[in-house]
mmCIF file of C-alpha atoms in Angstrom:
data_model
loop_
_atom_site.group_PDB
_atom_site.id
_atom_site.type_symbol
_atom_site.label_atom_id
_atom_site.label_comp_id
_atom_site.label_asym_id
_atom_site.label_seq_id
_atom_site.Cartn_x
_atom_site.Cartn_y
_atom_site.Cartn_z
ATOM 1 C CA UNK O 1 19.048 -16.393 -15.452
ATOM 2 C CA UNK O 2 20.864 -14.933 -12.760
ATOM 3 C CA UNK O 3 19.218 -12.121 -10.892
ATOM 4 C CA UNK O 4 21.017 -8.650 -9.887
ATOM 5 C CA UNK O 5 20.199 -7.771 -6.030
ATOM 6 C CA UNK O 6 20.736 -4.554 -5.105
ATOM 7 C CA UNK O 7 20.753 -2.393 -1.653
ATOM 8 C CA UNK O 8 21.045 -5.123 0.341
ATOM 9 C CA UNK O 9 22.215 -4.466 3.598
ATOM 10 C CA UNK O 10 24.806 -6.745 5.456
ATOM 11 C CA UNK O 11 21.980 -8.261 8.093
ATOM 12 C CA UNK O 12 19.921 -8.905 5.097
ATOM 13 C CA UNK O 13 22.184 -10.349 2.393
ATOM 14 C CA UNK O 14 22.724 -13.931 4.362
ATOM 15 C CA UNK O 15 19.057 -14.910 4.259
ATOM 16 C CA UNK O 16 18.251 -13.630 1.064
ATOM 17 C CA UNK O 17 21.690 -15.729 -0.249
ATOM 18 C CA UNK O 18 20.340 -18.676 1.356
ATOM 19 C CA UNK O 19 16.992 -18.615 -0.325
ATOM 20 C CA UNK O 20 18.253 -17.525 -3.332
ATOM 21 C CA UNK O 21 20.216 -20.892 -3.141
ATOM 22 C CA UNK O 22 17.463 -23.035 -1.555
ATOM 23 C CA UNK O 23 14.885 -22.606 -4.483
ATOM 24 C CA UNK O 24 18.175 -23.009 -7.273
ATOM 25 C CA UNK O 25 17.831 -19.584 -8.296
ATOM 26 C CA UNK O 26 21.452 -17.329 -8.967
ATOM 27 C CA UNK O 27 22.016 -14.732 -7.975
ATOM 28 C CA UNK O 28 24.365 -11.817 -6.663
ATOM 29 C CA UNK O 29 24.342 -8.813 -4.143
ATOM 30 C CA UNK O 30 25.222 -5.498 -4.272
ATOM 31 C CA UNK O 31 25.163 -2.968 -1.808
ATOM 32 C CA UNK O 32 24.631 -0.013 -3.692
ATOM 33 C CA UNK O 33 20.746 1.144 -4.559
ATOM 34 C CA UNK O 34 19.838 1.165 -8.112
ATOM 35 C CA UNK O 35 19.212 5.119 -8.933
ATOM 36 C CA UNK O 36 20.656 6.280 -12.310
ATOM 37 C CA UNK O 37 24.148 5.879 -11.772
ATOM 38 C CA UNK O 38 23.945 1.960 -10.930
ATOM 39 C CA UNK O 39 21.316 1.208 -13.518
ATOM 40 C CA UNK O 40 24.041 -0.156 -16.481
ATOM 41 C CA UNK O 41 25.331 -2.744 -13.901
ATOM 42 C CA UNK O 42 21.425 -4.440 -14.077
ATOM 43 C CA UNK O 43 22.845 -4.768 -18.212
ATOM 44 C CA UNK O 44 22.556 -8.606 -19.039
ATOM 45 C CA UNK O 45 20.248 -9.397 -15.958
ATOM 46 C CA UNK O 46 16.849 -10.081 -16.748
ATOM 47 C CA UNK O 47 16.064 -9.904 -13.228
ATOM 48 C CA UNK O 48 16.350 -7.585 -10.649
ATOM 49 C CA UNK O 49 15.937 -6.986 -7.188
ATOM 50 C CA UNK O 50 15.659 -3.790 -5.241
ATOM 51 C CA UNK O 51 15.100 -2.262 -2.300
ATOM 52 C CA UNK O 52 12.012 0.606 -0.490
ATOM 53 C CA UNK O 53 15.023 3.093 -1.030
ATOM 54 C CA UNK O 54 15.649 2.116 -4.950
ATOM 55 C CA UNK O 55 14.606 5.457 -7.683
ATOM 56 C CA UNK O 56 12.824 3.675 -10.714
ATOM 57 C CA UNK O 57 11.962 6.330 -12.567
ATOM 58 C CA UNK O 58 11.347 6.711 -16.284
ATOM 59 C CA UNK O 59 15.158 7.220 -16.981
ATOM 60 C CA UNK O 60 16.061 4.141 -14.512
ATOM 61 C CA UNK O 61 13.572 1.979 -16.061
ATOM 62 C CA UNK O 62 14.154 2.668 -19.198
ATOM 63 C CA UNK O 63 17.803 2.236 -19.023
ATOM 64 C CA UNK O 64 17.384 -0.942 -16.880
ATOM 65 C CA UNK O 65 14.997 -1.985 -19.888
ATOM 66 C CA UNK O 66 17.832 -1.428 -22.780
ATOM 67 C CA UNK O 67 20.120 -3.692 -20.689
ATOM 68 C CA UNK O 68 17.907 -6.669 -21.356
ATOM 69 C CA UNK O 69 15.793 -6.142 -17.660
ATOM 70 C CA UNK O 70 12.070 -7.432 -17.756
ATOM 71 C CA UNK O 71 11.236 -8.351 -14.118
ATOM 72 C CA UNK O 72 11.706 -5.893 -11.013
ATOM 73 C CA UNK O 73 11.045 -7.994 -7.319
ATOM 74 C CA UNK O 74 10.903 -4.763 -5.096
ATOM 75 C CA UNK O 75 11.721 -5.841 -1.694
ATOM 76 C CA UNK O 76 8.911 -4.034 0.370
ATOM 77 C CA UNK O 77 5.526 -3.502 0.122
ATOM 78 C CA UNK O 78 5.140 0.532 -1.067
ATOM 79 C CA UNK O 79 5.478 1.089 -4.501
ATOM 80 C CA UNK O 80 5.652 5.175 -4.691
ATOM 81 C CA UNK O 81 9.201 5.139 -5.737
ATOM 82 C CA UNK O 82 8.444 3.025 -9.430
ATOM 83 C CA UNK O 83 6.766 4.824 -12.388
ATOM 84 C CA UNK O 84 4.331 2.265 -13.000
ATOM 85 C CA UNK O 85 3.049 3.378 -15.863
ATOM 86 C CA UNK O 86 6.656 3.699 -17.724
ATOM 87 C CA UNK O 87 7.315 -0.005 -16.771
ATOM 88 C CA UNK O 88 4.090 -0.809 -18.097
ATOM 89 C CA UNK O 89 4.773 0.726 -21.465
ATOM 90 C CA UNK O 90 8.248 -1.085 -21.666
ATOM 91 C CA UNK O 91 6.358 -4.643 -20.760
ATOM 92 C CA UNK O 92 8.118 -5.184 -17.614
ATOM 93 C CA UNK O 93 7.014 -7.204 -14.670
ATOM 94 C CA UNK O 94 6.983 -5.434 -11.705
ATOM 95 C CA UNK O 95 6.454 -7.368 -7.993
ATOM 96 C CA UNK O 96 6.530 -6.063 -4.125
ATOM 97 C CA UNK O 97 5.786 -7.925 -1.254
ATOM 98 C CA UNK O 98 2.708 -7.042 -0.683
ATOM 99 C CA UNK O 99 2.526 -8.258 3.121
ATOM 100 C CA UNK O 100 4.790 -9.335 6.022
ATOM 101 C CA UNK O 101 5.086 -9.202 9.480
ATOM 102 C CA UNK O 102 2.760 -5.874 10.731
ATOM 103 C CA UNK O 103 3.983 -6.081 14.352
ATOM 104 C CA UNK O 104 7.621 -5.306 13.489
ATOM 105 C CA UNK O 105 6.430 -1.581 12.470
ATOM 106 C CA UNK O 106 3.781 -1.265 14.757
ATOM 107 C CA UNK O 107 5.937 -2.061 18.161
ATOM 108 C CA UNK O 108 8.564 0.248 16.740
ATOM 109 C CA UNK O 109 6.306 3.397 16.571
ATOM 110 C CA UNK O 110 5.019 2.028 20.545
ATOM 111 C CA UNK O 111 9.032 2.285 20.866
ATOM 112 C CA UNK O 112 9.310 5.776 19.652
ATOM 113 C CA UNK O 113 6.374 6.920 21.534
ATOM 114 C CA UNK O 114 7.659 5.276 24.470
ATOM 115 C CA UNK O 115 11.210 6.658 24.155
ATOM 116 C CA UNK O 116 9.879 10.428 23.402
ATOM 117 C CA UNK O 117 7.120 9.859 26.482
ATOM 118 C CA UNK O 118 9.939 8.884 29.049
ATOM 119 C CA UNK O 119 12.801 10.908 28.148
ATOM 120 C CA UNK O 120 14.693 7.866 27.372
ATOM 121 C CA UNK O 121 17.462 9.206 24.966
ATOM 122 C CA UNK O 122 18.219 12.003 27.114
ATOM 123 C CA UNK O 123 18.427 10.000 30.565
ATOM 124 C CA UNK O 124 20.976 7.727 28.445
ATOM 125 C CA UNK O 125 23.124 10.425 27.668
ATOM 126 C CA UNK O 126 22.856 11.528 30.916
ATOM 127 C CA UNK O 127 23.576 8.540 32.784
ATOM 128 C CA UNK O 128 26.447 7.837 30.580
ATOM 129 C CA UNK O 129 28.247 11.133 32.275
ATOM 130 C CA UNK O 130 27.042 9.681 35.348
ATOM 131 C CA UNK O 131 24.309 12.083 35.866
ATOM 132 C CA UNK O 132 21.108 10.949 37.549
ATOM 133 C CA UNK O 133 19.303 13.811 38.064
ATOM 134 C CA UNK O 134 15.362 13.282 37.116
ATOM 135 C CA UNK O 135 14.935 16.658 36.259
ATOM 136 C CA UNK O 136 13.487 17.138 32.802
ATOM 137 C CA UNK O 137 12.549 13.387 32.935
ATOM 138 C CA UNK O 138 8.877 13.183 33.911
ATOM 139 C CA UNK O 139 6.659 12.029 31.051
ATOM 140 C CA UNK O 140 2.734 11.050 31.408
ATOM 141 C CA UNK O 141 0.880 7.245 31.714
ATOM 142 C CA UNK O 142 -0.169 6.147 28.509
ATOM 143 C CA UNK O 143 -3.153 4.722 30.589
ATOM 144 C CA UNK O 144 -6.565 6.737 30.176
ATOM 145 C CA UNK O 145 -5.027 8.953 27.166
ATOM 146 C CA UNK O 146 -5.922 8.861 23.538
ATOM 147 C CA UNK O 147 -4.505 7.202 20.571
ATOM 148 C CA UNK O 148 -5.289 8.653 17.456
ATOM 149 C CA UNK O 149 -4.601 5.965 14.549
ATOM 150 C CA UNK O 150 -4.148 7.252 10.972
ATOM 151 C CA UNK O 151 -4.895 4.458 9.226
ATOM 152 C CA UNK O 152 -6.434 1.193 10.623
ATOM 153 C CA UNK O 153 -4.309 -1.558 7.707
ATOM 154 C CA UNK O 154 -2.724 -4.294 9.265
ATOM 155 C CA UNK O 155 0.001 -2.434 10.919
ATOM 156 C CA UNK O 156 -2.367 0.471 12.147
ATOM 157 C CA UNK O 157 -4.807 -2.529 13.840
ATOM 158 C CA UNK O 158 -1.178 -3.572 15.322
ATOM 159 C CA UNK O 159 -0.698 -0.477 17.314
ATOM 160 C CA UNK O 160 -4.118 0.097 18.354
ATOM 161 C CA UNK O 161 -4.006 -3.457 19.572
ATOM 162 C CA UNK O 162 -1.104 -2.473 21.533
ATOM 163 C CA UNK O 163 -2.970 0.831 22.586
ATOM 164 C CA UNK O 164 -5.959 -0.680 23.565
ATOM 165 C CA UNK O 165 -3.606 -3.099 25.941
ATOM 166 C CA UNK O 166 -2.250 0.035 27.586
ATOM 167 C CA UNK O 167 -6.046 1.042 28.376
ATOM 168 C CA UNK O 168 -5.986 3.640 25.876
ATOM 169 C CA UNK O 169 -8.801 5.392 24.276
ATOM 170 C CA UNK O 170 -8.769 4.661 20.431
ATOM 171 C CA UNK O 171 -9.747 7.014 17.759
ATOM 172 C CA UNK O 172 -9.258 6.166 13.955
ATOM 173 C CA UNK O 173 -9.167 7.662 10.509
ATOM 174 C CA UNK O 174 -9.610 5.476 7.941
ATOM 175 C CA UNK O 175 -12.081 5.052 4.452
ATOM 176 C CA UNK O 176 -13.572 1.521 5.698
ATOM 177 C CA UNK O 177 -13.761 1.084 9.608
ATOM 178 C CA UNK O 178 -12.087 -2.334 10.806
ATOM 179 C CA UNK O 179 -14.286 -4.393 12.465
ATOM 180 C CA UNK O 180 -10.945 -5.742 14.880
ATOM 181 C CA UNK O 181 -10.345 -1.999 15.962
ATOM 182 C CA UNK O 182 -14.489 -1.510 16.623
ATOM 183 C CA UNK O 183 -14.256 -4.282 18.613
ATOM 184 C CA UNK O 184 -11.460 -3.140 20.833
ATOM 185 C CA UNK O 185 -13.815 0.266 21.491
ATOM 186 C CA UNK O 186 -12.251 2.450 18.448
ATOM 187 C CA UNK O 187 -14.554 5.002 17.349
ATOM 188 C CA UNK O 188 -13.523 6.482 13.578
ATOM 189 C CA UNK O 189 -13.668 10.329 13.661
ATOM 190 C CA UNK O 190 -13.058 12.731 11.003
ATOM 191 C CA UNK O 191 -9.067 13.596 10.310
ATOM 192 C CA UNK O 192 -9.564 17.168 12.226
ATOM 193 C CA UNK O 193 -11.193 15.483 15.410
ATOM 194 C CA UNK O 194 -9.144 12.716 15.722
ATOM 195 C CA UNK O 195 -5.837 15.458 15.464
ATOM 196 C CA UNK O 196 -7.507 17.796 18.111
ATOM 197 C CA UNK O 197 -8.231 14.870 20.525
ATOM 198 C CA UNK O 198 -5.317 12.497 20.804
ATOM 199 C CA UNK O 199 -2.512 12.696 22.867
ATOM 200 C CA UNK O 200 -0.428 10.077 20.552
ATOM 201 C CA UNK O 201 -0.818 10.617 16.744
ATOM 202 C CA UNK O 202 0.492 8.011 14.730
ATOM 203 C CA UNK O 203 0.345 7.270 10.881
ATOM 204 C CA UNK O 204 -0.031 4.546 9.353
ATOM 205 C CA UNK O 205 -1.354 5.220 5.220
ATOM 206 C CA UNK O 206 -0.012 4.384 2.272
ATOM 207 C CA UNK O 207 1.609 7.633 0.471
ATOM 208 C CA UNK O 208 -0.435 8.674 -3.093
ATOM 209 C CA UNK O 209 -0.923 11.695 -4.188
ATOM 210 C CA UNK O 210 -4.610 12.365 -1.820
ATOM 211 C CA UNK O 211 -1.889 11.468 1.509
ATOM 212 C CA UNK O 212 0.361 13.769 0.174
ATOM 213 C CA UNK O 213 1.205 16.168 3.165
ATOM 214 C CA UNK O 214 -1.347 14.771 4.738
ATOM 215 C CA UNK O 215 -0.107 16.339 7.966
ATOM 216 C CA UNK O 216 0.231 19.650 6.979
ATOM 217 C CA UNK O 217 0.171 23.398 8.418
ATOM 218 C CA UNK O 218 -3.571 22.540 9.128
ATOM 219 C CA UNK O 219 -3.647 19.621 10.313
ATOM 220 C CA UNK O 220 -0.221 20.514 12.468
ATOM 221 C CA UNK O 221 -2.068 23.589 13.853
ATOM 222 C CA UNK O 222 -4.887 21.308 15.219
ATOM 223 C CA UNK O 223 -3.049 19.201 17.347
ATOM 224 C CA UNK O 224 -2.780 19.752 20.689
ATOM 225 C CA UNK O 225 0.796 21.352 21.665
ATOM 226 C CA UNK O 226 1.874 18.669 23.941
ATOM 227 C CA UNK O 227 0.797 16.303 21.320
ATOM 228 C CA UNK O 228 3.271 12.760 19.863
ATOM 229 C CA UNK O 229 3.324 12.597 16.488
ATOM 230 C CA UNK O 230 4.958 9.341 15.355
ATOM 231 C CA UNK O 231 5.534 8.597 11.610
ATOM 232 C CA UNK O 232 6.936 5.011 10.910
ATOM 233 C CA UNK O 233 5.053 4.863 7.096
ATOM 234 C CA UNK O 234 6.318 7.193 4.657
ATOM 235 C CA UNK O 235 7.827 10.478 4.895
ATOM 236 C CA UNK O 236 5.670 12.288 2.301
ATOM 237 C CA UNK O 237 2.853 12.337 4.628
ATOM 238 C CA UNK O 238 4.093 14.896 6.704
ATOM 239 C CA UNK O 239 5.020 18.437 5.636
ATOM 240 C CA UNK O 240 8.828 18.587 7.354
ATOM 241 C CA UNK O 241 9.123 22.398 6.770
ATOM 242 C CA UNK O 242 5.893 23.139 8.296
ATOM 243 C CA UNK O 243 6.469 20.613 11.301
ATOM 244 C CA UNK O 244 9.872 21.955 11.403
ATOM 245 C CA UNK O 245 7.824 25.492 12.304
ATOM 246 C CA UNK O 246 6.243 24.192 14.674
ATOM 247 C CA UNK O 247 8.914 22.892 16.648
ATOM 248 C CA UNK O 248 10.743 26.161 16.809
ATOM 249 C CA UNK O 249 7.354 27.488 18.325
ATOM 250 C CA UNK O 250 7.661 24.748 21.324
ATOM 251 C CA UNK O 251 4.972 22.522 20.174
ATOM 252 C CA UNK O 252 4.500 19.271 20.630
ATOM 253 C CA UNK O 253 5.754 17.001 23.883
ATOM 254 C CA UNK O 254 7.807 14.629 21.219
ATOM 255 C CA UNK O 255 8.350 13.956 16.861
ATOM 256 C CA UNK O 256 9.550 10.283 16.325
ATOM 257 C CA UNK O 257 9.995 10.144 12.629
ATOM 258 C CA UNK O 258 11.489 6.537 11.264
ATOM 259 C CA UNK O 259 10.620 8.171 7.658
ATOM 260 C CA UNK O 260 11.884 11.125 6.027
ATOM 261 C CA UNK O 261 10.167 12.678 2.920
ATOM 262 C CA UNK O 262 13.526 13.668 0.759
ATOM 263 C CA UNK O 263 15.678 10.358 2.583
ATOM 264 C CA UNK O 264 15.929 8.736 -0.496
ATOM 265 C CA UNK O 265 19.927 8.645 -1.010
ATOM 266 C CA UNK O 266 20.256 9.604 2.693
ATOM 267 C CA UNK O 267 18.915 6.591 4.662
ATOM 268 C CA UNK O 268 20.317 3.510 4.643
ATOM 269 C CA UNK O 269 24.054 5.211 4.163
ATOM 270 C CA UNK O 270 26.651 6.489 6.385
ATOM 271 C CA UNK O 271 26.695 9.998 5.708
ATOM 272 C CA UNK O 272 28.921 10.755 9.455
ATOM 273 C CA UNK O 273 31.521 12.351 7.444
ATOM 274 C CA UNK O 274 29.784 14.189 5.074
ATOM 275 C CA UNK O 275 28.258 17.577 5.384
ATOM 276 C CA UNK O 276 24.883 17.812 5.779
ATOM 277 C CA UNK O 277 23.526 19.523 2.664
ATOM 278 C CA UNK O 278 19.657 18.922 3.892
ATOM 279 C CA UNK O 279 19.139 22.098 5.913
ATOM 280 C CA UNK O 280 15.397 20.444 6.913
ATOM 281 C CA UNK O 281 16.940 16.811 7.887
ATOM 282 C CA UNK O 282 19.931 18.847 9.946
ATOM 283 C CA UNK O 283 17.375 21.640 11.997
ATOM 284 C CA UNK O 284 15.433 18.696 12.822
ATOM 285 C CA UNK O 285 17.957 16.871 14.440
ATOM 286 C CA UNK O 286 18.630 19.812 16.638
ATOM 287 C CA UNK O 287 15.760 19.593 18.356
ATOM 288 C CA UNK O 288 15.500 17.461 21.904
ATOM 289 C CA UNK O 289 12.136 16.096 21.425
ATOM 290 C CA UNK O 290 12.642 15.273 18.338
ATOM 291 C CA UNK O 291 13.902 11.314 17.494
ATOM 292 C CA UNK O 292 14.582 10.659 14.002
ATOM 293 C CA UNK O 293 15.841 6.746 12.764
ATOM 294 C CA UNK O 294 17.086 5.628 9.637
ATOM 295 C CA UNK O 295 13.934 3.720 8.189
ATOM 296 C CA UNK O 296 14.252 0.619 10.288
ATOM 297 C CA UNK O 297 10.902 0.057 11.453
ATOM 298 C CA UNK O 298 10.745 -3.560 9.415
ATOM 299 C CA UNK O 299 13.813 -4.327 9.906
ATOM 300 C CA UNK O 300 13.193 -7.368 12.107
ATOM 301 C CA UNK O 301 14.334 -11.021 11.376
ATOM 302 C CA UNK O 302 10.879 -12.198 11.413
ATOM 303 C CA UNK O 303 9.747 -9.282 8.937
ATOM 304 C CA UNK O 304 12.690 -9.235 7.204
ATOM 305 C CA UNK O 305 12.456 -13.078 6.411
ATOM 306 C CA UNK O 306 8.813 -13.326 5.188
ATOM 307 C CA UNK O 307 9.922 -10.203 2.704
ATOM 308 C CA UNK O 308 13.076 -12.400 1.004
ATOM 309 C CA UNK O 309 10.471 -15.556 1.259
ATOM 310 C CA UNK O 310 8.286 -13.386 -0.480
ATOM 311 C CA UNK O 311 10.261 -11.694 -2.706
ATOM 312 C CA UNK O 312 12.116 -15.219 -4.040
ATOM 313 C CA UNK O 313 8.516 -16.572 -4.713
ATOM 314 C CA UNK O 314 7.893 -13.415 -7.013
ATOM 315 C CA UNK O 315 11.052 -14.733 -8.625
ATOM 316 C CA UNK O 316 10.034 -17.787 -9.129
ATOM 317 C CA UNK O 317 6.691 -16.786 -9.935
ATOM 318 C CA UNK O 318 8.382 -14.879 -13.457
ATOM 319 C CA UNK O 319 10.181 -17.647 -14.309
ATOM 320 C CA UNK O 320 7.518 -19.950 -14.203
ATOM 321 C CA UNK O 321 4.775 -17.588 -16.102
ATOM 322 C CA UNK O 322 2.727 -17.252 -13.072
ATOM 323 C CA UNK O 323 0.362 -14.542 -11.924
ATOM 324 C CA UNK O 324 0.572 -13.691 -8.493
ATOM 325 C CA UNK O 325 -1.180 -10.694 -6.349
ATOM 326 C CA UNK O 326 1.979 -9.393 -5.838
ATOM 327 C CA UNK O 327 2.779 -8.490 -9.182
ATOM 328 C CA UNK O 328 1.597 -4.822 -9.874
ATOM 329 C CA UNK O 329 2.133 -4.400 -13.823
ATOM 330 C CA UNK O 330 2.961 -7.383 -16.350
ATOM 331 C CA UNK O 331 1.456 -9.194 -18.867
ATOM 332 C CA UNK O 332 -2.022 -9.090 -18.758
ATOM 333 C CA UNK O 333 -1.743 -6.641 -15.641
ATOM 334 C CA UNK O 334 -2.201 -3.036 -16.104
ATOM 335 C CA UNK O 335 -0.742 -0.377 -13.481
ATOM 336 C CA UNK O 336 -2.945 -0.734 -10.574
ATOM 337 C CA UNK O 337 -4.896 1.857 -8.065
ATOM 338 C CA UNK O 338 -2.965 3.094 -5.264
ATOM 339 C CA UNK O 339 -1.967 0.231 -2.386
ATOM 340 C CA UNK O 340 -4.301 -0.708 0.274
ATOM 341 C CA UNK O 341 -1.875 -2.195 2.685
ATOM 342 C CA UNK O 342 -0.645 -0.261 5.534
#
């Protein structure tokens, strides 16, 4: 069986080549996602391999399932971009890692936050022209604010760790309290207080349909104006139009968005010579406290490595009949309720 990789990046495709090859498996990488256009080259493979930015939908799966596909490793732990239920029907395995390394997301938001707080971007550009004025520059001590943490997972306890060790106040949103985060003094709040209170907003749920927008015109409207929002989870949770609003009001002291809502078939491209046909994506990038990155939160080696471990086991796992928590839909495993990791 030889297994069809695809949207793997050039950092990523050594180690997952070299486990591939360690556990005896074959297999091949392509660079391209798999979307409806790159679906017929899975034909022949029973195996496949994709990445967070990948578009199984009915049509995708159900092509991929003509060509002789019946297993799907997805290489990341969210699974909004697979219709479940379709690869249910069609009797297909489908497997995501379902954990790695929290801290690689969680220190990126701190990075974003940190980069929005200090000015950094724009005293590099300065600097670079040999400018050193400190005008425009002055940002605020994290020390003695508030950190409001949307969702308290593995990654959201990672940040409030990190908060806490900035002597932050912590206030959290999520359905079942942590006992970690309690300990470190976080008190959970309704979604309106906790959006009215902290200085640093950052998200860290799962996108289904209740998180949908879950920063919206509302909850936009009752943050306060010199507020950070920082989004390194999924794009969907904010409302871009509405935030975009917003920011042409003069809200907010800084946006650091690592997630996009419509970047599927943007991020993880080079789109530099291309115009911009997203009017949303290009008004946001206009904007000086605004820092948007191309979805590369994870994307440490440590992270990065645990998710091709992971994802060969899942591999391995099909071959050999087994049942792992990983695998979402299969035999004798019916499409599941939405994720709980963060």
């Amino acid at each position: 069986m030889e297994i069809l990789a695809f949207g793997v990046q050039a950092d990523e495709r050594p180690l997952l080549e070299t486990a591939l090859r360690e556990r005896q498996l074959s297999g091949r990488c392509l660079e391209v996602f798999l979307n409806r256009d790159t679906a017929p080259l899975a034909a022949g493979h029973e195996a496949v391999t994709v990445s967070v930015n990948a578009r199984l939908d009915a049509e995708v799966l159900r092509t991929l399932a003509a060509g002789g596909t019946r297993m799907i490793a997805q290489r990341a732990t969210g699974f909004n971009n697979i219709a479940l239920d379709v690869a249910d029907e069609l009797g297909m395995t489908v497997a995501r890692v379902s954990a790695y390394s929290p801290y690689s997301v969680a220190e990126f938001a701190w990075a974003l936050t940190m980069a929005l707080n200090r000015h950094v971007p724009r005293a590099v550009r300065r600097t670079r022209e040999f400018d050193f004025r400190l005008d425009g520059l002055m940002g605020r001590d994290m020390h003695g604010r508030t950190a409001g943490v949307v969702g308290t997972g593995r990654i959201g306890a990672a940040f409030a760790r990190i908060a806490h060790g900035f002597g932050m106040r912590l206030l959290g949103w999520d359905l079942a309290p942590d006992p970690d985060c309690e300990q470190l003094g976080m008190e959970y709040v309704g979604l309106d207080r906790l959006l009215q209170d902290a200085d640093v907003v950052s998200l860290h749920v799962p996108l289904v349909p209740d998180t949908h927008h879950l920063i919206g015109r509302a909850a936009l409207d009752a943050m306060k104006d010199d507020a950070l929002l920082i989004n390194t989870s999924r794009g969907g949770l904010v409302d871009t139009e509405a935030l975009v609003d917003q920011l042409r009001r003069g809200r907010f002291a800084g946006v650091g968005l690592d997630v996009y809502e419509a970047e599927a078939g943007v991020f993880f491209t080079d789109r530099s010579l291309d115009v911009v046909q997203d009017d949303v994506l290009a008004r946001l990038m206009t904007f000086g406290n605004v820092l948007v990155t191309s979805h590369q939160a994870f994307w440490t080696h440590d992270a990065v490595s645990r998710i091709v471990d992971t994802t060969v086991t899942n591999l391995e796992d099909y071959v050999a009949g087994r049942l792992s928590a990983n695998v979402l839909v299969g035999p004798g495993r019916p499409a599941p309720r939405p994720p709980a990791e963060r």
